[in-house]
Each structure stands twice: as C-alpha cells, then as structure tokens.
Tab-separated table of N, CA and C in Angstrom:
chain	number	residue	atom	x	y	z
A	1	MET	N	95.739	95.361	65.621
A	1	MET	CA	95.584	95.750	67.001
A	1	MET	C	96.781	95.261	67.818
A	2	GLU	N	97.258	96.103	68.720
A	2	GLU	CA	98.423	95.784	69.543
A	2	GLU	C	98.090	94.738	70.595
A	3	GLN	N	98.988	93.767	70.738
A	3	GLN	CA	98.843	92.733	71.768
A	3	GLN	C	99.196	93.347	73.120
A	4	LEU	N	98.290	93.244	74.081
A	4	LEU	CA	98.535	93.771	75.412
A	4	LEU	C	99.307	92.755	76.243
A	5	LYS	N	100.188	93.247	77.097
A	5	LYS	CA	100.936	92.360	77.979
A	5	LYS	C	100.350	92.423	79.374
A	6	ASP	N	100.771	91.521	80.213
A	6	ASP	CA	100.284	91.473	81.586
A	6	ASP	C	101.076	92.453	82.453
A	7	ILE	N	100.589	92.702	83.633
A	7	ILE	CA	101.281	93.532	84.614
A	7	ILE	C	102.400	92.690	85.213
A	8	SER	N	103.641	93.159	85.065
A	8	SER	CA	104.750	92.337	85.546
A	8	SER	C	105.895	93.133	86.162
A	9	SER	N	105.797	94.455	86.176
A	9	SER	CA	106.918	95.250	86.669
A	9	SER	C	106.421	96.534	87.334
A	10	LEU	N	107.330	97.195	88.011
A	10	LEU	CA	107.002	98.487	88.621
A	10	LEU	C	106.633	99.506	87.553
A	11	ASP	N	107.262	99.451	86.383
A	11	ASP	CA	106.884	100.358	85.294
A	11	ASP	C	105.433	100.136	84.881
A	12	ASP	N	104.992	98.886	84.873
A	12	ASP	CA	103.590	98.586	84.563
A	12	ASP	C	102.669	99.166	85.629
A	13	ILE	N	103.062	99.029	86.885
A	13	ILE	CA	102.278	99.590	87.988
A	13	ILE	C	102.181	101.104	87.829
A	14	ARG	N	103.287	101.754	87.505
A	14	ARG	CA	103.279	103.208	87.311
A	14	ARG	C	102.328	103.607	86.187
A	15	LEU	N	102.360	102.865	85.085
A	15	LEU	CA	101.456	103.154	83.970
A	15	LEU	C	100.001	103.010	84.412
A	16	LEU	N	99.692	101.956	85.126
A	16	LEU	CA	98.336	101.730	85.622
A	16	LEU	C	97.899	102.861	86.543
A	17	VAL	N	98.708	103.162	87.536
A	17	VAL	CA	98.361	104.178	88.526
A	17	VAL	C	98.254	105.559	87.884
A	18	ASP	N	99.236	105.929	87.084
A	18	ASP	CA	99.212	107.254	86.443
A	18	ASP	C	98.010	107.404	85.509
A	19	SER	N	97.723	106.368	84.753
A	19	SER	CA	96.581	106.418	83.825
A	19	SER	C	95.264	106.493	84.583
A	20	PHE	N	95.132	105.670	85.616
A	20	PHE	CA	93.898	105.676	86.391
A	20	PHE	C	93.669	107.029	87.054
A	21	TYR	N	94.666	107.526	87.754
A	21	TYR	CA	94.473	108.797	88.454
A	21	TYR	C	94.367	109.970	87.499
A	22	GLY	N	94.940	109.852	86.313
A	22	GLY	CA	94.718	110.876	85.288
A	22	GLY	C	93.239	110.967	84.936
A	23	LYS	N	92.581	109.821	84.843
A	23	LYS	CA	91.133	109.788	84.579
A	23	LYS	C	90.344	110.269	85.787
A	24	ALA	N	90.703	109.769	86.970
A	24	ALA	CA	89.961	110.105	88.189
A	24	ALA	C	90.032	111.601	88.484
A	25	ARG	N	91.187	112.208	88.262
A	25	ARG	CA	91.367	113.631	88.563
A	25	ARG	C	90.486	114.520	87.699
A	26	THR	N	90.171	114.060	86.503
A	26	THR	CA	89.352	114.877	85.592
A	26	THR	C	87.903	114.414	85.524
A	27	ASP	N	87.580	113.353	86.224
A	27	ASP	CA	86.218	112.838	86.236
A	27	ASP	C	85.302	113.816	86.975
A	28	GLU	N	84.123	114.054	86.424
A	28	GLU	CA	83.212	115.040	87.027
A	28	GLU	C	82.719	114.644	88.414
A	29	LEU	N	82.640	113.350	88.700
A	29	LEU	CA	82.187	112.892	90.010
A	29	LEU	C	83.354	112.734	90.988
A	30	LEU	N	84.418	112.069	90.550
A	30	LEU	CA	85.538	111.768	91.437
A	30	LEU	C	86.563	112.888	91.538
A	31	GLY	N	86.751	113.618	90.469
A	31	GLY	CA	87.782	114.655	90.432
A	31	GLY	C	87.713	115.647	91.578
A	32	PRO	N	86.548	116.246	91.836
A	32	PRO	CA	86.493	117.221	92.938
A	32	PRO	C	86.865	116.625	94.290
A	33	ILE	N	86.528	115.357	94.517
A	33	ILE	CA	86.859	114.728	95.797
A	33	ILE	C	88.362	114.485	95.891
A	34	PHE	N	88.938	113.821	94.881
A	34	PHE	CA	90.372	113.545	94.886
A	34	PHE	C	91.172	114.844	94.946
A	35	ASN	N	90.863	115.773	94.067
A	35	ASN	CA	91.632	117.017	94.013
A	35	ASN	C	91.461	117.847	95.273
A	36	GLY	N	90.268	117.820	95.862
A	36	GLY	CA	90.028	118.575	97.084
A	36	GLY	C	90.789	118.031	98.272
A	37	ILE	N	90.932	116.726	98.335
A	37	ILE	CA	91.623	116.110	99.470
A	37	ILE	C	93.139	116.090	99.251
A	38	ILE	N	93.554	115.715	98.070
A	38	ILE	CA	94.991	115.559	97.804
A	38	ILE	C	95.660	116.915	97.522
A	39	GLN	N	94.946	117.812	96.885
A	39	GLN	CA	95.423	119.161	96.566
A	39	GLN	C	96.743	119.108	95.806
A	40	ASP	N	97.804	119.663	96.371
A	40	ASP	CA	99.088	119.719	95.664
A	40	ASP	C	100.026	118.563	96.046
A	41	ARG	N	99.494	117.545	96.687
A	41	ARG	CA	100.305	116.417	97.133
A	41	ARG	C	100.199	115.209	96.179
A	42	TRP	N	99.905	115.445	94.911
A	42	TRP	CA	99.756	114.349	93.965
A	42	TRP	C	101.008	113.492	93.817
A	43	PRO	N	102.198	114.072	93.702
A	43	PRO	CA	103.381	113.195	93.577
A	43	PRO	C	103.520	112.233	94.759
A	44	GLU	N	103.283	112.719	95.971
A	44	GLU	CA	103.355	111.884	97.167
A	44	GLU	C	102.276	110.793	97.130
A	45	HIS	N	101.070	111.169	96.731
A	45	HIS	CA	99.978	110.191	96.665
A	45	HIS	C	100.262	109.129	95.603
A	46	LEU	N	100.707	109.543	94.433
A	46	LEU	CA	100.987	108.571	93.374
A	46	LEU	C	102.096	107.616	93.794
A	47	ASP	N	103.125	108.133	94.444
A	47	ASP	CA	104.205	107.268	94.921
A	47	ASP	C	103.667	106.226	95.903
A	48	LYS	N	102.767	106.640	96.779
A	48	LYS	CA	102.160	105.707	97.735
A	48	LYS	C	101.339	104.645	96.994
A	49	MET	N	100.634	105.062	95.943
A	49	MET	CA	99.829	104.107	95.171
A	49	MET	C	100.705	103.144	94.380
A	50	TYR	N	101.861	103.621	93.880
A	50	TYR	CA	102.790	102.697	93.215
A	50	TYR	C	103.196	101.604	94.195
A	51	ARG	N	103.565	102.020	95.410
A	51	ARG	CA	104.019	101.053	96.408
A	51	ARG	C	102.890	100.109	96.821
A	52	PHE	N	101.670	100.649	96.961
A	52	PHE	CA	100.530	99.815	97.337
A	52	PHE	C	100.294	98.725	96.290
A	53	TRP	N	100.153	99.122	95.030
A	53	TRP	CA	99.846	98.145	93.987
A	53	TRP	C	101.020	97.224	93.689
A	54	GLU	N	102.253	97.696	93.880
A	54	GLU	CA	103.415	96.829	93.727
A	54	GLU	C	103.374	95.726	94.786
A	55	THR	N	102.979	96.078	95.995
A	55	THR	CA	102.857	95.106	97.071
A	55	THR	C	101.732	94.117	96.778
A	56	VAL	N	100.585	94.629	96.371
A	56	VAL	CA	99.406	93.793	96.136
A	56	VAL	C	99.591	92.864	94.938
A	57	LEU	N	100.076	93.395	93.837
A	57	LEU	CA	100.104	92.614	92.598
A	57	LEU	C	101.424	91.892	92.326
A	58	LEU	N	102.532	92.475	92.766
A	58	LEU	CA	103.831	91.883	92.439
A	58	LEU	C	104.498	91.218	93.634
A	59	ASP	N	103.816	91.269	94.789
A	59	ASP	CA	104.324	90.634	96.002
A	59	ASP	C	105.702	91.166	96.389
A	60	ASN	N	105.950	92.429	96.045
A	60	ASN	CA	107.174	93.115	96.434
A	60	ASN	C	106.772	94.114	97.514
A	61	HIS	N	107.018	93.799	98.748
A	61	HIS	CA	106.461	94.524	99.894
A	61	HIS	C	107.145	95.869	100.124
A	62	THR	N	106.670	96.867	99.391
A	62	THR	CA	107.201	98.222	99.515
A	62	THR	C	106.203	99.163	100.185
A	63	TYR	N	104.965	98.727	100.346
A	63	TYR	CA	103.933	99.550	100.989
A	63	TYR	C	103.750	99.086	102.423
A	64	HIS	N	103.770	100.058	103.319
A	64	HIS	CA	103.510	99.781	104.731
A	64	HIS	C	102.514	100.821	105.192
A	65	GLY	N	101.398	100.375	105.645
A	65	GLY	CA	100.391	101.312	106.105
A	65	GLY	C	99.039	100.654	106.167
A	66	SER	N	98.064	101.463	106.481
A	66	SER	CA	96.688	101.023	106.568
A	66	SER	C	95.890	101.831	105.548
A	67	PRO	N	95.528	101.235	104.429
A	67	PRO	CA	94.906	102.017	103.354
A	67	PRO	C	93.503	102.531	103.662
A	68	PHE	N	92.807	101.925	104.615
A	68	PHE	CA	91.426	102.362	104.833
A	68	PHE	C	91.320	103.716	105.515
A	69	TRP	N	92.066	103.940	106.585
A	69	TRP	CA	91.826	105.120	107.426
A	69	TRP	C	91.894	106.459	106.703
A	70	PRO	N	92.754	106.659	105.735
A	70	PRO	CA	92.707	107.945	105.020
A	70	PRO	C	91.388	108.161	104.256
A	71	HIS	N	90.648	107.084	104.031
A	71	HIS	CA	89.388	107.170	103.286
A	71	HIS	C	88.154	107.220	104.184
A	72	ALA	N	88.336	106.979	105.467
A	72	ALA	CA	87.215	106.765	106.386
A	72	ALA	C	86.206	107.909	106.405
A	73	GLN	N	86.651	109.140	106.329
A	73	GLN	CA	85.728	110.272	106.434
A	73	GLN	C	85.500	110.977	105.092
A	74	MET	N	85.820	110.296	104.015
A	74	MET	CA	85.591	110.906	102.698
A	74	MET	C	84.094	110.968	102.409
A	75	PRO	N	83.652	112.024	101.727
A	75	PRO	CA	82.231	112.167	101.398
A	75	PRO	C	81.858	111.354	100.152
A	76	VAL	N	81.846	110.037	100.309
A	76	VAL	CA	81.590	109.147	99.174
A	76	VAL	C	80.496	108.148	99.513
A	77	ASN	N	79.878	107.616	98.446
A	77	ASN	CA	78.833	106.608	98.603
A	77	ASN	C	78.991	105.577	97.483
A	78	ALA	N	78.004	104.724	97.322
A	78	ALA	CA	78.078	103.646	96.331
A	78	ALA	C	78.278	104.182	94.914
A	79	THR	N	77.695	105.318	94.597
A	79	THR	CA	77.852	105.900	93.257
A	79	THR	C	79.315	106.217	92.978
A	80	HIS	N	80.010	106.754	93.962
A	80	HIS	CA	81.430	107.067	93.797
A	80	HIS	C	82.257	105.797	93.613
A	81	PHE	N	81.957	104.773	94.406
A	81	PHE	CA	82.710	103.532	94.281
A	81	PHE	C	82.400	102.818	92.971
A	82	ASP	N	81.175	102.910	92.490
A	82	ASP	CA	80.846	102.341	91.173
A	82	ASP	C	81.670	103.019	90.085
A	83	ARG	N	81.779	104.334	90.153
A	83	ARG	CA	82.573	105.067	89.154
A	83	ARG	C	84.040	104.706	89.278
A	84	TRP	N	84.541	104.622	90.514
A	84	TRP	CA	85.936	104.245	90.740
A	84	TRP	C	86.222	102.893	90.092
A	85	GLN	N	85.330	101.924	90.339
A	85	GLN	CA	85.510	100.584	89.779
A	85	GLN	C	85.474	100.611	88.257
A	86	LEU	N	84.553	101.370	87.694
A	86	LEU	CA	84.446	101.474	86.239
A	86	LEU	C	85.735	102.028	85.644
A	87	LEU	N	86.224	103.123	86.196
A	87	LEU	CA	87.448	103.733	85.675
A	87	LEU	C	88.661	102.837	85.887
A	88	PHE	N	88.709	102.164	87.022
A	88	PHE	CA	89.846	101.289	87.303
A	88	PHE	C	89.872	100.119	86.329
A	89	ARG	N	88.739	99.439	86.177
A	89	ARG	CA	88.678	98.306	85.245
A	89	ARG	C	88.970	98.762	83.814
A	90	GLU	N	88.407	99.891	83.431
A	90	GLU	CA	88.647	100.438	82.090
A	90	GLU	C	90.146	100.691	81.879
A	91	THR	N	90.811	101.232	82.874
A	91	THR	CA	92.239	101.524	82.775
A	91	THR	C	93.061	100.249	82.686
A	92	VAL	N	92.751	99.286	83.533
A	92	VAL	CA	93.486	98.017	83.495
A	92	VAL	C	93.346	97.377	82.126
A	93	THR	N	92.123	97.243	81.632
A	93	THR	CA	91.905	96.533	80.366
A	93	THR	C	92.376	97.331	79.148
A	94	GLN	N	92.521	98.620	79.305
A	94	GLN	CA	93.054	99.468	78.222
A	94	GLN	C	94.542	99.183	78.001
A	95	HIS	N	95.255	98.872	79.084
A	95	HIS	CA	96.710	98.740	79.010
A	95	HIS	C	97.233	97.316	79.163
A	96	PHE	N	96.455	96.421	79.764
A	96	PHE	CA	97.000	95.109	80.130
A	96	PHE	C	96.009	93.981	79.862
A	97	ASP	N	96.570	92.784	79.718
A	97	ASP	CA	95.764	91.570	79.589
A	97	ASP	C	96.568	90.412	80.152
A	98	GLY	N	95.934	89.619	80.995
A	98	GLY	CA	96.617	88.465	81.565
A	98	GLY	C	96.164	88.224	82.993
A	99	PRO	N	96.755	87.229	83.638
A	99	PRO	CA	96.344	86.874	85.000
A	99	PRO	C	96.496	88.015	86.015
A	100	LYS	N	97.581	88.749	85.967
A	100	LYS	CA	97.768	89.862	86.916
A	100	LYS	C	96.789	90.991	86.631
A	101	ALA	N	96.487	91.232	85.377
A	101	ALA	CA	95.494	92.253	85.030
A	101	ALA	C	94.128	91.847	85.576
A	102	SER	N	93.781	90.587	85.418
A	102	SER	CA	92.522	90.093	85.975
A	102	SER	C	92.519	90.205	87.488
A	103	GLU	N	93.642	89.885	88.100
A	103	GLU	CA	93.753	90.000	89.551
A	103	GLU	C	93.600	91.451	89.993
A	104	ALA	N	94.189	92.374	89.248
A	104	ALA	CA	94.066	93.798	89.584
A	104	ALA	C	92.602	94.225	89.569
A	105	CYS	N	91.867	93.818	88.558
A	105	CYS	CA	90.440	94.154	88.484
A	105	CYS	C	89.683	93.545	89.654
A	106	TRP	N	89.950	92.275	89.946
A	106	TRP	CA	89.276	91.596	91.051
A	106	TRP	C	89.593	92.269	92.376
A	107	ARG	N	90.873	92.542	92.607
A	107	ARG	CA	91.277	93.178	93.869
A	107	ARG	C	90.699	94.581	93.994
A	108	GLY	N	90.670	95.329	92.890
A	108	GLY	CA	90.073	96.659	92.917
A	108	GLY	C	88.596	96.596	93.284
A	109	GLU	N	87.892	95.632	92.713
A	109	GLU	CA	86.469	95.462	93.010
A	109	GLU	C	86.260	95.095	94.479
A	110	LYS	N	87.035	94.149	94.977
A	110	LYS	CA	86.901	93.730	96.374
A	110	LYS	C	87.267	94.866	97.328
A	111	MET	N	88.294	95.627	96.987
A	111	MET	CA	88.701	96.746	97.827
A	111	MET	C	87.614	97.814	97.872
A	112	ALA	N	87.024	98.108	96.724
A	112	ALA	CA	85.944	99.099	96.686
A	112	ALA	C	84.764	98.636	97.532
A	113	GLN	N	84.397	97.365	97.431
A	113	GLN	CA	83.297	96.838	98.240
A	113	GLN	C	83.603	96.929	99.729
A	114	MET	N	84.828	96.567	100.103
A	114	MET	CA	85.209	96.608	101.514
A	114	MET	C	85.228	98.049	102.026
A	115	PHE	N	85.819	98.964	101.256
A	115	PHE	CA	85.887	100.357	101.688
A	115	PHE	C	84.488	100.940	101.832
A	116	LEU	N	83.612	100.671	100.885
A	116	LEU	CA	82.241	101.185	100.973
A	116	LEU	C	81.553	100.639	102.216
A	117	SER	N	81.699	99.357	102.458
A	117	SER	CA	81.078	98.746	103.631
A	117	SER	C	81.615	99.372	104.918
A	118	LYS	N	82.920	99.540	104.999
A	118	LYS	CA	83.526	100.103	106.202
A	118	LYS	C	83.166	101.581	106.372
A	119	ILE	N	83.139	102.338	105.285
A	119	ILE	CA	82.763	103.758	105.363
A	119	ILE	C	81.313	103.889	105.807
A	120	THR	N	80.438	103.063	105.252
A	120	THR	CA	79.028	103.081	105.634
A	120	THR	C	78.878	102.765	107.117
A	121	TYR	N	79.575	101.746	107.569
A	121	TYR	CA	79.534	101.384	108.986
A	121	TYR	C	80.114	102.499	109.853
A	122	TYR	N	81.265	103.009	109.467
A	122	TYR	CA	81.929	104.081	110.218
A	122	TYR	C	81.006	105.295	110.341
A	123	ASN	N	80.387	105.692	109.228
A	123	ASN	CA	79.497	106.851	109.249
A	123	ASN	C	78.251	106.597	110.115
A	124	SER	N	77.738	105.378	110.088
A	124	SER	CA	76.544	105.088	110.884
A	124	SER	C	76.863	105.057	112.377
A	125	THR	N	78.038	104.573	112.746
A	125	THR	CA	78.372	104.523	114.172
A	125	THR	C	78.802	105.877	114.698
A	126	THR	N	79.419	106.705	113.887
A	126	THR	CA	79.815	108.036	114.371
A	126	THR	C	78.615	108.973	114.407
A	127	ALA	N	77.604	108.709	113.580
A	127	ALA	CA	76.383	109.539	113.597
A	127	ALA	C	75.556	109.267	114.847
A	128	ILE	N	75.673	108.067	115.400
A	128	ILE	CA	74.915	107.692	116.585
A	128	ILE	C	75.460	108.374	117.835
A	129	LYS	N	76.743	108.580	117.883
A	129	LYS	CA	77.394	109.130	119.093
A	129	LYS	C	77.025	110.553	119.369
C-alpha cells in the first residue's frame, strides 16, 4: 500500500479540490445544486477554492472574500451538509495523511456546521419579514 503524504503545497490543494469537486459534481444529492449554481463557471470556482484552501491550510493568504454569502440562499439543509462532509473527509483521507490532512477534515467539518447554522438562521429571519 502506498504511503500517503500530508498536504504541504498548492499542488496538494489542487489535488484535494479537484478530487472533491469531481465527486460533488457527480453526486446525486449535491451535483444538481453545484452544477445548477456554478453552471459553466467551474474553472473560476475551482480557482477560488484553491485560493481559499491555500489560505486556510498553508497560511499563504491568496484568498480575499467572504465565503458565506455566496451560499446564503442555496437550497440546502443538514442532509446536504452531511453529504458534503462525508465526501470531503473521504477525499482528504483518500489522498493525504498527516497533521494538515487532519486539520483539513476538522476545518471542513466546522465550516459545514457554521454554514448550516447561518443558512438556517438566515432562512428563518428572511421568512419572517
């Protein structure tokens, strides 16, 4: 069995992001949402995700933006975030092993929890108005 290495470079980030979104795009639950929103802008989206994860995991500040707002009105719930987390963790552990890989899984889980909480709150407050 091949020894997996840790996430340590932009090439590693690209492998993680490309592999994850390759799964998400074809997933029966997530695919229609991602493909419907992103449409033909996948190269632009993937580039943004490379910069996001490079900033988060490698402390190389190439991402500038607010990651939540593009997700605020997405038609998603806990089931979608559970699937996202499953695919993300599966992708990380398929390709990497080490402290940064563990951090990626932890950060992905925390981000999914935060986004779900904020989306739930956002939807409940906009429904009241």
